Short mmCIF file of C-alpha atoms in Angstrom, two decimals:
data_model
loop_
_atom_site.label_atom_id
_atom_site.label_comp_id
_atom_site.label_asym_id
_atom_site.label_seq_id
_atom_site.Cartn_x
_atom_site.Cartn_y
_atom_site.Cartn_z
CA UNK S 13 148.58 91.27 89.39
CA UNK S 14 145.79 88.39 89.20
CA UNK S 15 144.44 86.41 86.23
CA UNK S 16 141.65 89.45 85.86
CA UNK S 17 143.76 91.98 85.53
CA UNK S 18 146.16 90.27 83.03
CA UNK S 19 143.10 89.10 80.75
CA UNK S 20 141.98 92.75 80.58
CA UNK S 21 145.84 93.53 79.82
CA UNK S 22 145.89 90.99 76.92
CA UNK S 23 142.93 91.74 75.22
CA UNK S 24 143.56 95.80 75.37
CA UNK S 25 146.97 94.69 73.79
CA UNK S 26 145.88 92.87 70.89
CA UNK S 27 142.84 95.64 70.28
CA UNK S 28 145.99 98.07 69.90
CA UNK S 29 148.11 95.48 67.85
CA UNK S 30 145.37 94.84 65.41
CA UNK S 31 144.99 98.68 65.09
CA UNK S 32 148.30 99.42 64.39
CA UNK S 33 148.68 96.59 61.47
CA UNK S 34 145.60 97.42 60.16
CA UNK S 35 146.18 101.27 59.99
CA UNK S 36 149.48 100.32 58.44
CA UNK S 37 147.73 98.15 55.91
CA UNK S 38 145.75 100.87 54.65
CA UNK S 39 148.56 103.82 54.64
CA UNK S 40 150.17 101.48 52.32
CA UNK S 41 147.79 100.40 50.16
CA UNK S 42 145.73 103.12 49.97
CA UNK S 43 148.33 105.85 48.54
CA UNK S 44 148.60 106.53 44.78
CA UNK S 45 151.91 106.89 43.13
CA UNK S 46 152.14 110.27 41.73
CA UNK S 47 154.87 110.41 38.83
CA UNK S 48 156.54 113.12 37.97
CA UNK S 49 160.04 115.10 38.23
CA UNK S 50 161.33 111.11 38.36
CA UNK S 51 160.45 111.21 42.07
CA UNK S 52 157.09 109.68 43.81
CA UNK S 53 154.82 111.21 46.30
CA UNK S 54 152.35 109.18 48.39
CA UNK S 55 149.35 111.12 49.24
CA UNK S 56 147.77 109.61 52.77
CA UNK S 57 144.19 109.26 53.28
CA UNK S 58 142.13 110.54 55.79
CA UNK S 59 141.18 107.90 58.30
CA UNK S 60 138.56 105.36 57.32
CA UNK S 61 135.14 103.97 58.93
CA UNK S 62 136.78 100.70 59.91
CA UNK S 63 139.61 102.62 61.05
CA UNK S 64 138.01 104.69 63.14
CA UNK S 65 135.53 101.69 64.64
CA UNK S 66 138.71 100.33 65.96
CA UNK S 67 139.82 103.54 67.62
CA UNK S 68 136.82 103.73 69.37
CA UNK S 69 136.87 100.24 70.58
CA UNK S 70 140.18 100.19 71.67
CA UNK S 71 139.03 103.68 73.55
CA UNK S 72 136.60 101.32 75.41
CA UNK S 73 138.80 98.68 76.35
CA UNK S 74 141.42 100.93 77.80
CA UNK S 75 138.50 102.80 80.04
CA UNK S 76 137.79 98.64 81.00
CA UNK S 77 141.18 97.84 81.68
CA UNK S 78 141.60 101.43 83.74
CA UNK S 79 137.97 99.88 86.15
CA UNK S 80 138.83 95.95 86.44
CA UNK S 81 142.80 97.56 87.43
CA UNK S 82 140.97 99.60 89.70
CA UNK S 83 138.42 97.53 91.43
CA UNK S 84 140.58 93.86 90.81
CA UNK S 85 141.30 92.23 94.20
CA UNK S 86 143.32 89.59 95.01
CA UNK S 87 141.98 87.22 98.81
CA UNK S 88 144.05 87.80 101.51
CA UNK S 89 145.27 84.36 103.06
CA UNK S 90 147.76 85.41 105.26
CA UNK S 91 145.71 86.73 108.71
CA UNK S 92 146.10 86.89 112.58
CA UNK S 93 142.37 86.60 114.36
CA UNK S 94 143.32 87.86 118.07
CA UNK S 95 140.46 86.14 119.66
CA UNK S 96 140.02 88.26 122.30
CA UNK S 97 138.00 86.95 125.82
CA UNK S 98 134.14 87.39 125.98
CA UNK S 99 133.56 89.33 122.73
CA UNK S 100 131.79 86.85 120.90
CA UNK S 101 135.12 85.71 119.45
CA UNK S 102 133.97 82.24 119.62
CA UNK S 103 131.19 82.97 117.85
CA UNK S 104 133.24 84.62 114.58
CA UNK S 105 136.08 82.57 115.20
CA UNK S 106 134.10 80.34 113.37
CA UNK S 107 134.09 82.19 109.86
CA UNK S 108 137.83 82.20 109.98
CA UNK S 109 138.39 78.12 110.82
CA UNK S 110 136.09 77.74 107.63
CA UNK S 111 138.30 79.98 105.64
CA UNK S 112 141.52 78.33 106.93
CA UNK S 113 139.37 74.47 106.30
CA UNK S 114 138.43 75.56 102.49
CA UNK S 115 141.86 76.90 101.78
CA UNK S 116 144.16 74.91 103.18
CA UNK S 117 145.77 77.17 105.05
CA UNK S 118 148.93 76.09 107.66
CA UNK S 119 147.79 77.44 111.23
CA UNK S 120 149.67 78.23 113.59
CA UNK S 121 148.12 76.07 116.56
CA UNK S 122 148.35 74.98 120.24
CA UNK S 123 149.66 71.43 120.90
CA UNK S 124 146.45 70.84 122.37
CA UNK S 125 143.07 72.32 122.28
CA UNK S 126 142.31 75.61 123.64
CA UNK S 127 144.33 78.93 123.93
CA UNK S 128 147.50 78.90 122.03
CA UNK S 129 149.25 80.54 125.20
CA UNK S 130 148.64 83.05 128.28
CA UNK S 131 149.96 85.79 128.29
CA UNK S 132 152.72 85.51 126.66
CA UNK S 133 154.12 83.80 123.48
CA UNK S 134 154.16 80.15 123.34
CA UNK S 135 156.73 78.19 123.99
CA UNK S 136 158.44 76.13 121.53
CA UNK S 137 156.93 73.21 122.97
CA UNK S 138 153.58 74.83 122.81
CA UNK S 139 152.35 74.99 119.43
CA UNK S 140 152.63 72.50 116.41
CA UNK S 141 155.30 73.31 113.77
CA UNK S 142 155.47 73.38 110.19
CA UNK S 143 158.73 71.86 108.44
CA UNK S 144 159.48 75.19 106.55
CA UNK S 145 158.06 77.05 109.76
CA UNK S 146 156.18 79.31 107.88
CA UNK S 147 152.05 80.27 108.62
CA UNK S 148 149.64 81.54 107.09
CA UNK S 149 146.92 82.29 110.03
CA UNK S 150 146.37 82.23 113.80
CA UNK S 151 143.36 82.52 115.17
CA UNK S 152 143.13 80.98 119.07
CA UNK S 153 143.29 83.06 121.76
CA UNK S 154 146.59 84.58 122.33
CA UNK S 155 147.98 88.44 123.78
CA UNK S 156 148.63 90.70 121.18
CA UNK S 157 152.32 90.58 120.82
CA UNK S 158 153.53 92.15 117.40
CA UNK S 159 157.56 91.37 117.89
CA UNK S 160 156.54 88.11 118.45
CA UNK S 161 154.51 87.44 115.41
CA UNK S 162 156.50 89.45 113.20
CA UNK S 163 158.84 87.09 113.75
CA UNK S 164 156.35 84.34 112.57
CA UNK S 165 153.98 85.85 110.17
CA UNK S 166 155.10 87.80 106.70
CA UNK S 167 154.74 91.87 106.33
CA UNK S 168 151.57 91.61 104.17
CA UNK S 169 149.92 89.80 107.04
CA UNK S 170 146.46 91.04 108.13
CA UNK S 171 145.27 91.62 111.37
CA UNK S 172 142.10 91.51 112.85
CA UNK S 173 140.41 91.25 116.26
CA UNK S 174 136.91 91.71 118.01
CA UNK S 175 135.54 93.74 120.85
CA UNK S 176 132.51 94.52 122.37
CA UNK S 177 131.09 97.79 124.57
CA UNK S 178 133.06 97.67 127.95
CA UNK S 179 130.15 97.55 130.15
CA UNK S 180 128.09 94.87 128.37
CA UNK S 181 131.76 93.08 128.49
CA UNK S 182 132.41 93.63 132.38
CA UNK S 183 128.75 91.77 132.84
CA UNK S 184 130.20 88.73 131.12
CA UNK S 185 133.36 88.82 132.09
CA UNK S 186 131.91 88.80 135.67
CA UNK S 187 129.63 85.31 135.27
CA UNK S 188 132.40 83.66 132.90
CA UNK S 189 135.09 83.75 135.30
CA UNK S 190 132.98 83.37 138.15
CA UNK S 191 134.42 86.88 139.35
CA UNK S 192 131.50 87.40 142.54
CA UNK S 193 133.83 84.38 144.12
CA UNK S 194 137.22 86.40 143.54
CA UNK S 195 135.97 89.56 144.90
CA UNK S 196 133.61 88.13 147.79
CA UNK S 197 130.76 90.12 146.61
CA UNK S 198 128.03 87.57 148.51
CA UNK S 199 124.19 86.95 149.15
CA UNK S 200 123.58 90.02 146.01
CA UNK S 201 121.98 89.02 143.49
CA UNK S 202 123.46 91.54 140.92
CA UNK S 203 127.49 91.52 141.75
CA UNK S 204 127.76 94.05 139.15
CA UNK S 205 125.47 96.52 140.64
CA UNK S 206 127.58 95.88 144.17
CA UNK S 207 130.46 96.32 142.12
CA UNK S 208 130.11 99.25 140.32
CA UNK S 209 128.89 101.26 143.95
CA UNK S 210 132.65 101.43 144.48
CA UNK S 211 135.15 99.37 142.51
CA UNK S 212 138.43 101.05 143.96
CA UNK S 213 137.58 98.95 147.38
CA UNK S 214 137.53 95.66 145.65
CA UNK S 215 140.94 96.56 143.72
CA UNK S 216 142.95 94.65 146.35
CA UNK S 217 140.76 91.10 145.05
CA UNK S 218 140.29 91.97 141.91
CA UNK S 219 144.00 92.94 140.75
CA UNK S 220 145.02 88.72 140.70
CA UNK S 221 148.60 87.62 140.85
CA UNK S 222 149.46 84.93 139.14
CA UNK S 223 152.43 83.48 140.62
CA UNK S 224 153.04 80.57 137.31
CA UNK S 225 153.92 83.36 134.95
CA UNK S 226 155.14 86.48 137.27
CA UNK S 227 152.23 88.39 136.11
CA UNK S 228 148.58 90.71 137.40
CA UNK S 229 145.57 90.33 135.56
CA UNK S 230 142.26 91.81 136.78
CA UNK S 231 139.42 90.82 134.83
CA UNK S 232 137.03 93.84 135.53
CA UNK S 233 139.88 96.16 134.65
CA UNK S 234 140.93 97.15 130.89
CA UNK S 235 141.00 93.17 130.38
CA UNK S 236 140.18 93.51 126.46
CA UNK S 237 142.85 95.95 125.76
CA UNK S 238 145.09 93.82 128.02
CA UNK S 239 144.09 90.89 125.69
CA UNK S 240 145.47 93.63 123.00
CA UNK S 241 148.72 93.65 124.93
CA UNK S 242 148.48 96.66 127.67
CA UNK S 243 149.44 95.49 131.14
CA UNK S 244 147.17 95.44 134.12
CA UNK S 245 150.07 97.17 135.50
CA UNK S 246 149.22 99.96 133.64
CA UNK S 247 145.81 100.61 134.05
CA UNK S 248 146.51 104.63 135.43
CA UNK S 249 148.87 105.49 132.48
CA UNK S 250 146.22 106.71 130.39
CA UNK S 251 148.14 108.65 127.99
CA UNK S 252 150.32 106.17 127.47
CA UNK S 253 148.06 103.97 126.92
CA UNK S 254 146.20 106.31 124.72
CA UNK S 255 149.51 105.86 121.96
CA UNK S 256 149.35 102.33 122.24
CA UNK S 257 145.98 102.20 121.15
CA UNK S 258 146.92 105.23 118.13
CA UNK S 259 149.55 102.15 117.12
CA UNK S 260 146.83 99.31 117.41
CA UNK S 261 144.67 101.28 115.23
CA UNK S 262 147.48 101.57 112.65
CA UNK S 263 148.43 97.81 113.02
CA UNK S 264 144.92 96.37 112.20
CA UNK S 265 143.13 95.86 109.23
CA UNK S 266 140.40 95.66 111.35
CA UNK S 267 138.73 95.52 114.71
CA UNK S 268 134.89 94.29 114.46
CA UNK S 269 132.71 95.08 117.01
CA UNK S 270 130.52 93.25 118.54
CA UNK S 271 127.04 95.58 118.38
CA UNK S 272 128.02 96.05 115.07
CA UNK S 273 128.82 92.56 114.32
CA UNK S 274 127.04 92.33 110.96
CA UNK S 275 128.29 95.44 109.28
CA UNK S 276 131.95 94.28 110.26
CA UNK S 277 132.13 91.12 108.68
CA UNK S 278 130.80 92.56 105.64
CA UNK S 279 133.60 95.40 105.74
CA UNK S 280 135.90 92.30 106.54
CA UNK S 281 134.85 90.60 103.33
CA UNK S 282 135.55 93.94 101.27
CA UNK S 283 139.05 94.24 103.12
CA UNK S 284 140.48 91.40 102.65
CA UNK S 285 138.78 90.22 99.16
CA UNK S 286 136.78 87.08 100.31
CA UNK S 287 133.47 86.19 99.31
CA UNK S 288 129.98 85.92 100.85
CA UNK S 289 130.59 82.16 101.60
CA UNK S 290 133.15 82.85 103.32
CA UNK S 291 131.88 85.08 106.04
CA UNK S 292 128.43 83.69 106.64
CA UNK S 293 127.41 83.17 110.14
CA UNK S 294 124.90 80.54 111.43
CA UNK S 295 121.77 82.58 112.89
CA UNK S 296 119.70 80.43 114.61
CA UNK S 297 121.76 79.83 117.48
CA UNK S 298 121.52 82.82 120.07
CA UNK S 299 123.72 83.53 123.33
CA UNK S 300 121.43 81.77 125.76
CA UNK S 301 123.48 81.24 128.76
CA UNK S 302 121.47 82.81 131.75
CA UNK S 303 122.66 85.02 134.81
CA UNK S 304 120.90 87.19 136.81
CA UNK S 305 122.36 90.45 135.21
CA UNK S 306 122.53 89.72 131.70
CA UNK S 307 120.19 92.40 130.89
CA UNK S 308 121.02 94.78 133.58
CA UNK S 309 121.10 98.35 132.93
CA UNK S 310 123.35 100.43 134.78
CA UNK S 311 122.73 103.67 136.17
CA UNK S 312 124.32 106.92 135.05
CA UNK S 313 126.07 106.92 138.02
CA UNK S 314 127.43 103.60 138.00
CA UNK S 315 128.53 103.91 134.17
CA UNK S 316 130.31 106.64 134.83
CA UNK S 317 132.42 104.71 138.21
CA UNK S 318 132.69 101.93 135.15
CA UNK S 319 134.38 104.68 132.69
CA UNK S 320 136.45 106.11 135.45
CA UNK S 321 137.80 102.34 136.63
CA UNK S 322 138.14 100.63 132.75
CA UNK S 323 139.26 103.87 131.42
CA UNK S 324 141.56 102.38 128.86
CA UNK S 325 139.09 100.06 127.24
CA UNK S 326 136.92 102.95 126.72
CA UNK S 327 139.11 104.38 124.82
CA UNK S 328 140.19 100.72 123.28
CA UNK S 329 136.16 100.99 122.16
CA UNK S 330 135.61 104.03 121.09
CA UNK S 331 139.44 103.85 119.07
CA UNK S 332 137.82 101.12 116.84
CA UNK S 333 134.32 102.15 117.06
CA UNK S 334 135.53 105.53 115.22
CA UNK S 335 137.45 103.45 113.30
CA UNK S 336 135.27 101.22 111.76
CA UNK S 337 132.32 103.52 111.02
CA UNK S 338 135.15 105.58 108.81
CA UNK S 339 136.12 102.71 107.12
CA UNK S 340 132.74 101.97 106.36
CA UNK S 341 132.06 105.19 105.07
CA UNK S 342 134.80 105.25 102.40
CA UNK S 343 132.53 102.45 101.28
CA UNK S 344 130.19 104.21 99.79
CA UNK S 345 125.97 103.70 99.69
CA UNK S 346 126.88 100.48 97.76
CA UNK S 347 128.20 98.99 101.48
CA UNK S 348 124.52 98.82 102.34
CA UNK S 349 123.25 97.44 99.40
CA UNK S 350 125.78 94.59 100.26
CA UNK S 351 124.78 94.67 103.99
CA UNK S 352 121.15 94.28 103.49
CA UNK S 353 121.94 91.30 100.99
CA UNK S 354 124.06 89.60 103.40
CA UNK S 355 121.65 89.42 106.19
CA UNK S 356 118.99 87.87 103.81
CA UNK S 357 121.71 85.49 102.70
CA UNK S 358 122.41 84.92 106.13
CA UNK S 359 118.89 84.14 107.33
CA UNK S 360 118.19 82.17 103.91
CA UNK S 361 121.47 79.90 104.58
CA UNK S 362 120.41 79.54 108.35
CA UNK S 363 117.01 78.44 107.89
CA UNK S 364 118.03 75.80 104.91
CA UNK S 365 121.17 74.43 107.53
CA UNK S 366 118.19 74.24 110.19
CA UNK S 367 116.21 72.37 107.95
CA UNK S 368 119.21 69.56 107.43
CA UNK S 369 119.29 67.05 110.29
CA UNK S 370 122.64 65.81 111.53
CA UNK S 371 122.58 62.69 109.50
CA UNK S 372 119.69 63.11 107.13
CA UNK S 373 121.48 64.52 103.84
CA UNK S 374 119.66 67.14 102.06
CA UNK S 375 120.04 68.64 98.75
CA UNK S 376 122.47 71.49 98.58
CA UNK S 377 121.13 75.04 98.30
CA UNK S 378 122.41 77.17 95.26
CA UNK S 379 123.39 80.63 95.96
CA UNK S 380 123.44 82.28 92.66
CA UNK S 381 125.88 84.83 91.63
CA UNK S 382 125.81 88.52 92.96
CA UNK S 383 127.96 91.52 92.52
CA UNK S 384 129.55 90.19 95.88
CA UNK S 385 129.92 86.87 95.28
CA UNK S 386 130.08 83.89 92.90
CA UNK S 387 127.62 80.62 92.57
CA UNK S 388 128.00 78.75 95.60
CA UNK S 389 126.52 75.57 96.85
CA UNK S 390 125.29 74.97 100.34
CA UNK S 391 126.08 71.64 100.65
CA UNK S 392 125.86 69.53 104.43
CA UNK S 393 129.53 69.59 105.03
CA UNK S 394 129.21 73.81 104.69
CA UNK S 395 126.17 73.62 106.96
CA UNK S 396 127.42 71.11 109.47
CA UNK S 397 131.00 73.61 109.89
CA UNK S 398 128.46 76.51 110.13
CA UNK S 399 126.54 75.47 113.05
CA UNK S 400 129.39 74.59 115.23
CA UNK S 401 128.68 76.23 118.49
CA UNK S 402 132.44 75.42 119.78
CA UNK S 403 135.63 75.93 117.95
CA UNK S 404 137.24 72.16 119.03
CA UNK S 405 135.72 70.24 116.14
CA UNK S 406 136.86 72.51 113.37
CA UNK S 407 140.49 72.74 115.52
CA UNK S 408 140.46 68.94 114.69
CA UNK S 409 139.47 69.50 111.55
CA UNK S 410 142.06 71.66 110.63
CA UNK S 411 144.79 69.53 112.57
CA UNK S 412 144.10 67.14 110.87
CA UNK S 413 143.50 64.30 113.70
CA UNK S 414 141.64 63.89 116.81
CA UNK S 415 144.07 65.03 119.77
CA UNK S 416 145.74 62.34 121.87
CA UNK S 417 145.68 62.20 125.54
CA UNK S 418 149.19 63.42 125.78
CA UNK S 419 148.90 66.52 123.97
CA UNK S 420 145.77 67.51 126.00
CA UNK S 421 147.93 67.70 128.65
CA UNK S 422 149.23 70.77 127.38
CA UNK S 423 146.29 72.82 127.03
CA UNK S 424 146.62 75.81 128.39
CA UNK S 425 144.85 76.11 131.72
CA UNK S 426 142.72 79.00 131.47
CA UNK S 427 142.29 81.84 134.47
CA UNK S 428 138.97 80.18 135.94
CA UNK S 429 141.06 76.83 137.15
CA UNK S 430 143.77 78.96 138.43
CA UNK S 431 141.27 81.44 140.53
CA UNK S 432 139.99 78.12 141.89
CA UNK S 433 143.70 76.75 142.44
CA UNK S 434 144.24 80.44 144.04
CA UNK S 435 141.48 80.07 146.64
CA UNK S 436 142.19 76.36 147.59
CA UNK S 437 146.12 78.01 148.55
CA UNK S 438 147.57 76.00 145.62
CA UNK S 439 150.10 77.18 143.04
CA UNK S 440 149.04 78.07 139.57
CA UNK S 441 150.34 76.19 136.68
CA UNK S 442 150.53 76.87 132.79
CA UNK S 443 148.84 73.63 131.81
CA UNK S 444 147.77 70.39 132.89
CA UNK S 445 150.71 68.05 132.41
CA UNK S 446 152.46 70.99 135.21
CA UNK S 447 149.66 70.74 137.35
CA UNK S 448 149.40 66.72 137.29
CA UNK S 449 153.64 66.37 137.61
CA UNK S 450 152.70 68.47 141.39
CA UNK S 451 150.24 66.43 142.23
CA UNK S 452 147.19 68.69 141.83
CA UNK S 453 143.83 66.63 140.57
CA UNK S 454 140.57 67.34 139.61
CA UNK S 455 141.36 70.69 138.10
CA UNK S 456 137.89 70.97 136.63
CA UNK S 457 135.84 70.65 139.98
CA UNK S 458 137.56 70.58 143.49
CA UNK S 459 141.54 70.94 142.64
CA UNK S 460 143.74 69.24 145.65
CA UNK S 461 146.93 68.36 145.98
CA UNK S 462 147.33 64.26 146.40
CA UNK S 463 149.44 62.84 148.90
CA UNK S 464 152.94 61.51 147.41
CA UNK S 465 152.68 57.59 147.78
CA UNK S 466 155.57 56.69 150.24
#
């Protein structure tokens, strides 16, 4: 029970107490003796003006008690963000580093920067512990594993995620990881179009062994619900797959998605009892990294080749697109009232954070109180966290420290260094401090392996 609810206890508590003694007071004062028959009778009087005042007040304090019980909320601080690949995670990711930053919350977090693992649960030498090993969030990218994070994370620990509309996802999956190389789709300007003609032929390339951790990933295949924890492997059991995603959907507090991104965070507020502040994202900064088939639109025909081949993310999508569109309904009209304040919050907080140069200190914006959140000040430090573009900053921030050489050594190596290790006929490795103990350098333009000095 928090403070608001106990206040509204107290005061409905000594409304009745004063009742009761004053009622008292005037049954006993009010009675005449009545002698006679050497015996007394006390005759009661109806009940008074004053007495009746109080009734009625305490009547209205219980009915205020009964809403502030009702609607009372206490902030969740205990989350896990699965920051799924190419959903605009890094973009939200953002809201929750703030939240962790203001609160002070112990993350869970990679030894160095970047992923926390691939694909499977960190090693002990992989992430930073706390003395009393307990967290309270973890939000870098990581495969959904619940035994695992049961094991780390209390039972009244939220979960969230994002995801985004499989096709618009296979179109940026396919320029992030450089996937036209993988599959030797060459001299098209549109790989996805070439792709999507036929994309059982190219299932031999794009199904990608990964020898460092015994495992297939294919990243035009079901990779967000793999990111969810469904193997590659898997990709044809579709009614298996179908329960896993019925148990996901049960799991989660919530799964945003991404063409929906503003009405999520505002059902993420309401869910887990955070304030506007708190979920505000920066505006003015738009997706603007070019390739020739961003804004492709697929045919009917080669949608339906993309539903047929990423079956299971389909149904990942629509699973949480269903499910967050009921949520919001149980909301009531009053969720758009809130959503229509947020964006002009958002746009109002974005254009003064534009306005405040890097170094040039301006005076804080005050965002008065609402029926969804308290006075807040937009000070520089809020606006300077807001417009990070990158999560590596606010990492340090919330470590604590800048990393040291050392520990960047064990950031994860993510699956564009190990296609290019693939292709160059070089092992794959977990991180750099494997890759440099074999010899392999320049991971980040042409790996090779160097000679051992005799």
């Amino acid at each position: 029970m928090n403070l608001r609810t106990l206040l509204a206890y107290g005061l409905a508590t000594g409304v009745f107490t004063t009742l009761l003694l004053f009622t008292v007071h005037q049954y006993n004062s009010s009675h005449v003796a009545r002698r006679g028959h050497e015996r007394q009778v006390y005759q009661a009087n109806l009940p008074t003006e004053n007495t009746l005042r109080l009734e009625e007040q305490l009547r209205r304090t219980v009915i205020q008690v009964e809403e502030s019980v009702s609607t009372a909320c206490v902030p969740q601080k205990k989350f896990v963000f699965i920051k799924t690949h190419k959903t605009g995670s890094t973009t939200t990711v953002n809201l929750f580093q703030r939240y962790a930053i203001y609160n002070k919350l112990k993350v869970l977090m990679p030894v160095g920067q970047g992923p926390l693992s691939w694909p499977f649960p960190p090693k002990e030498n992989e992430y930073v512990h706390m003395p009393d090993e307990k967290y309270d969030a973890l939000m870098h990218h990581f495969v959904y594993n619940k035994t695992w994070l049961r094991s780390k994370f209390p039972p009244e620990t939220k979960y969230i995620s994002i995801i985004r509309h499989p096709f618009g996802h296979l179109k940026s999956q396919m320029n992030y990881f450089t996937l036209a190389k993988v599959l030797k789709i060459k001299g098209h300007g549109n790989a996805v179009k070439v792709f999507l003609q036929n994309p059982w032929q190219h299932r031999n390339r794009s199904e990608t062994f990964f020898p460092h951790v015994n495992i297939t990933w294919d990243g035009t295949r079901n990779p967000m619900t793999f990111d969810m924890g469904w193997p590659a492997e898997r990709a044809d059991e579709e009614e298996e797959a179908r329960e896993y995603i019925s148990k996901l959907d049960s799991e989660f507090t919530l799964v945003m998605i991404l063409e929906h991104l503003d009405e999520s965070v505002v059902l993420l507020r309401r869910l887990m009892c955070w304030d506007l502040r708190d979920i505000l994202l920066y505006s003015k900064v738009k997706n603007s990294r070019p390739y020739p088939y961003k804004n492709y639109v697929a045919t009917p025909e080669e949608l339906e080749h993309h539903r047929s081949w990423s079956a299971v993310d389909y149904l990942l999508y629509n699973t949480f697109n269903n499910s967050l569109w009921r949520k919001i309904n149980a909301q009531g009209q009053d969720f758009y009232d809130e959503l229509n304040y947020y964006r002009r919050m958002k746009h109002r907080v974005s254009d003064h954070c534009a306005r405040i140069g890097r170094k040039r200190k301006g005076q804080p914006m005050v965002i008065s109180p609402s029926k969804w959140n308290a006075q807040f000040e937009v000070d520089t430090t809020y606006c300077r966290y807001i417009k990070k573009r990158k999560p590596m900053p606010l990492d340090r921030k919330m470590r604590g420290r800048k990393y040291t050489k050392k520990e960047m050594t064990y950031a994860v190596i993510d699956q564009i260094i190990n296609y290019r290790l693939l292709r160059k006929g070089l092992p794959t490795f977990n991180n750099r401090h494997d890759a440099f103990a074999a010899g392999i350098t320049h991971l980040r333009s042409k790996p090779r392996m160097e000679k051992p000095t005799a």
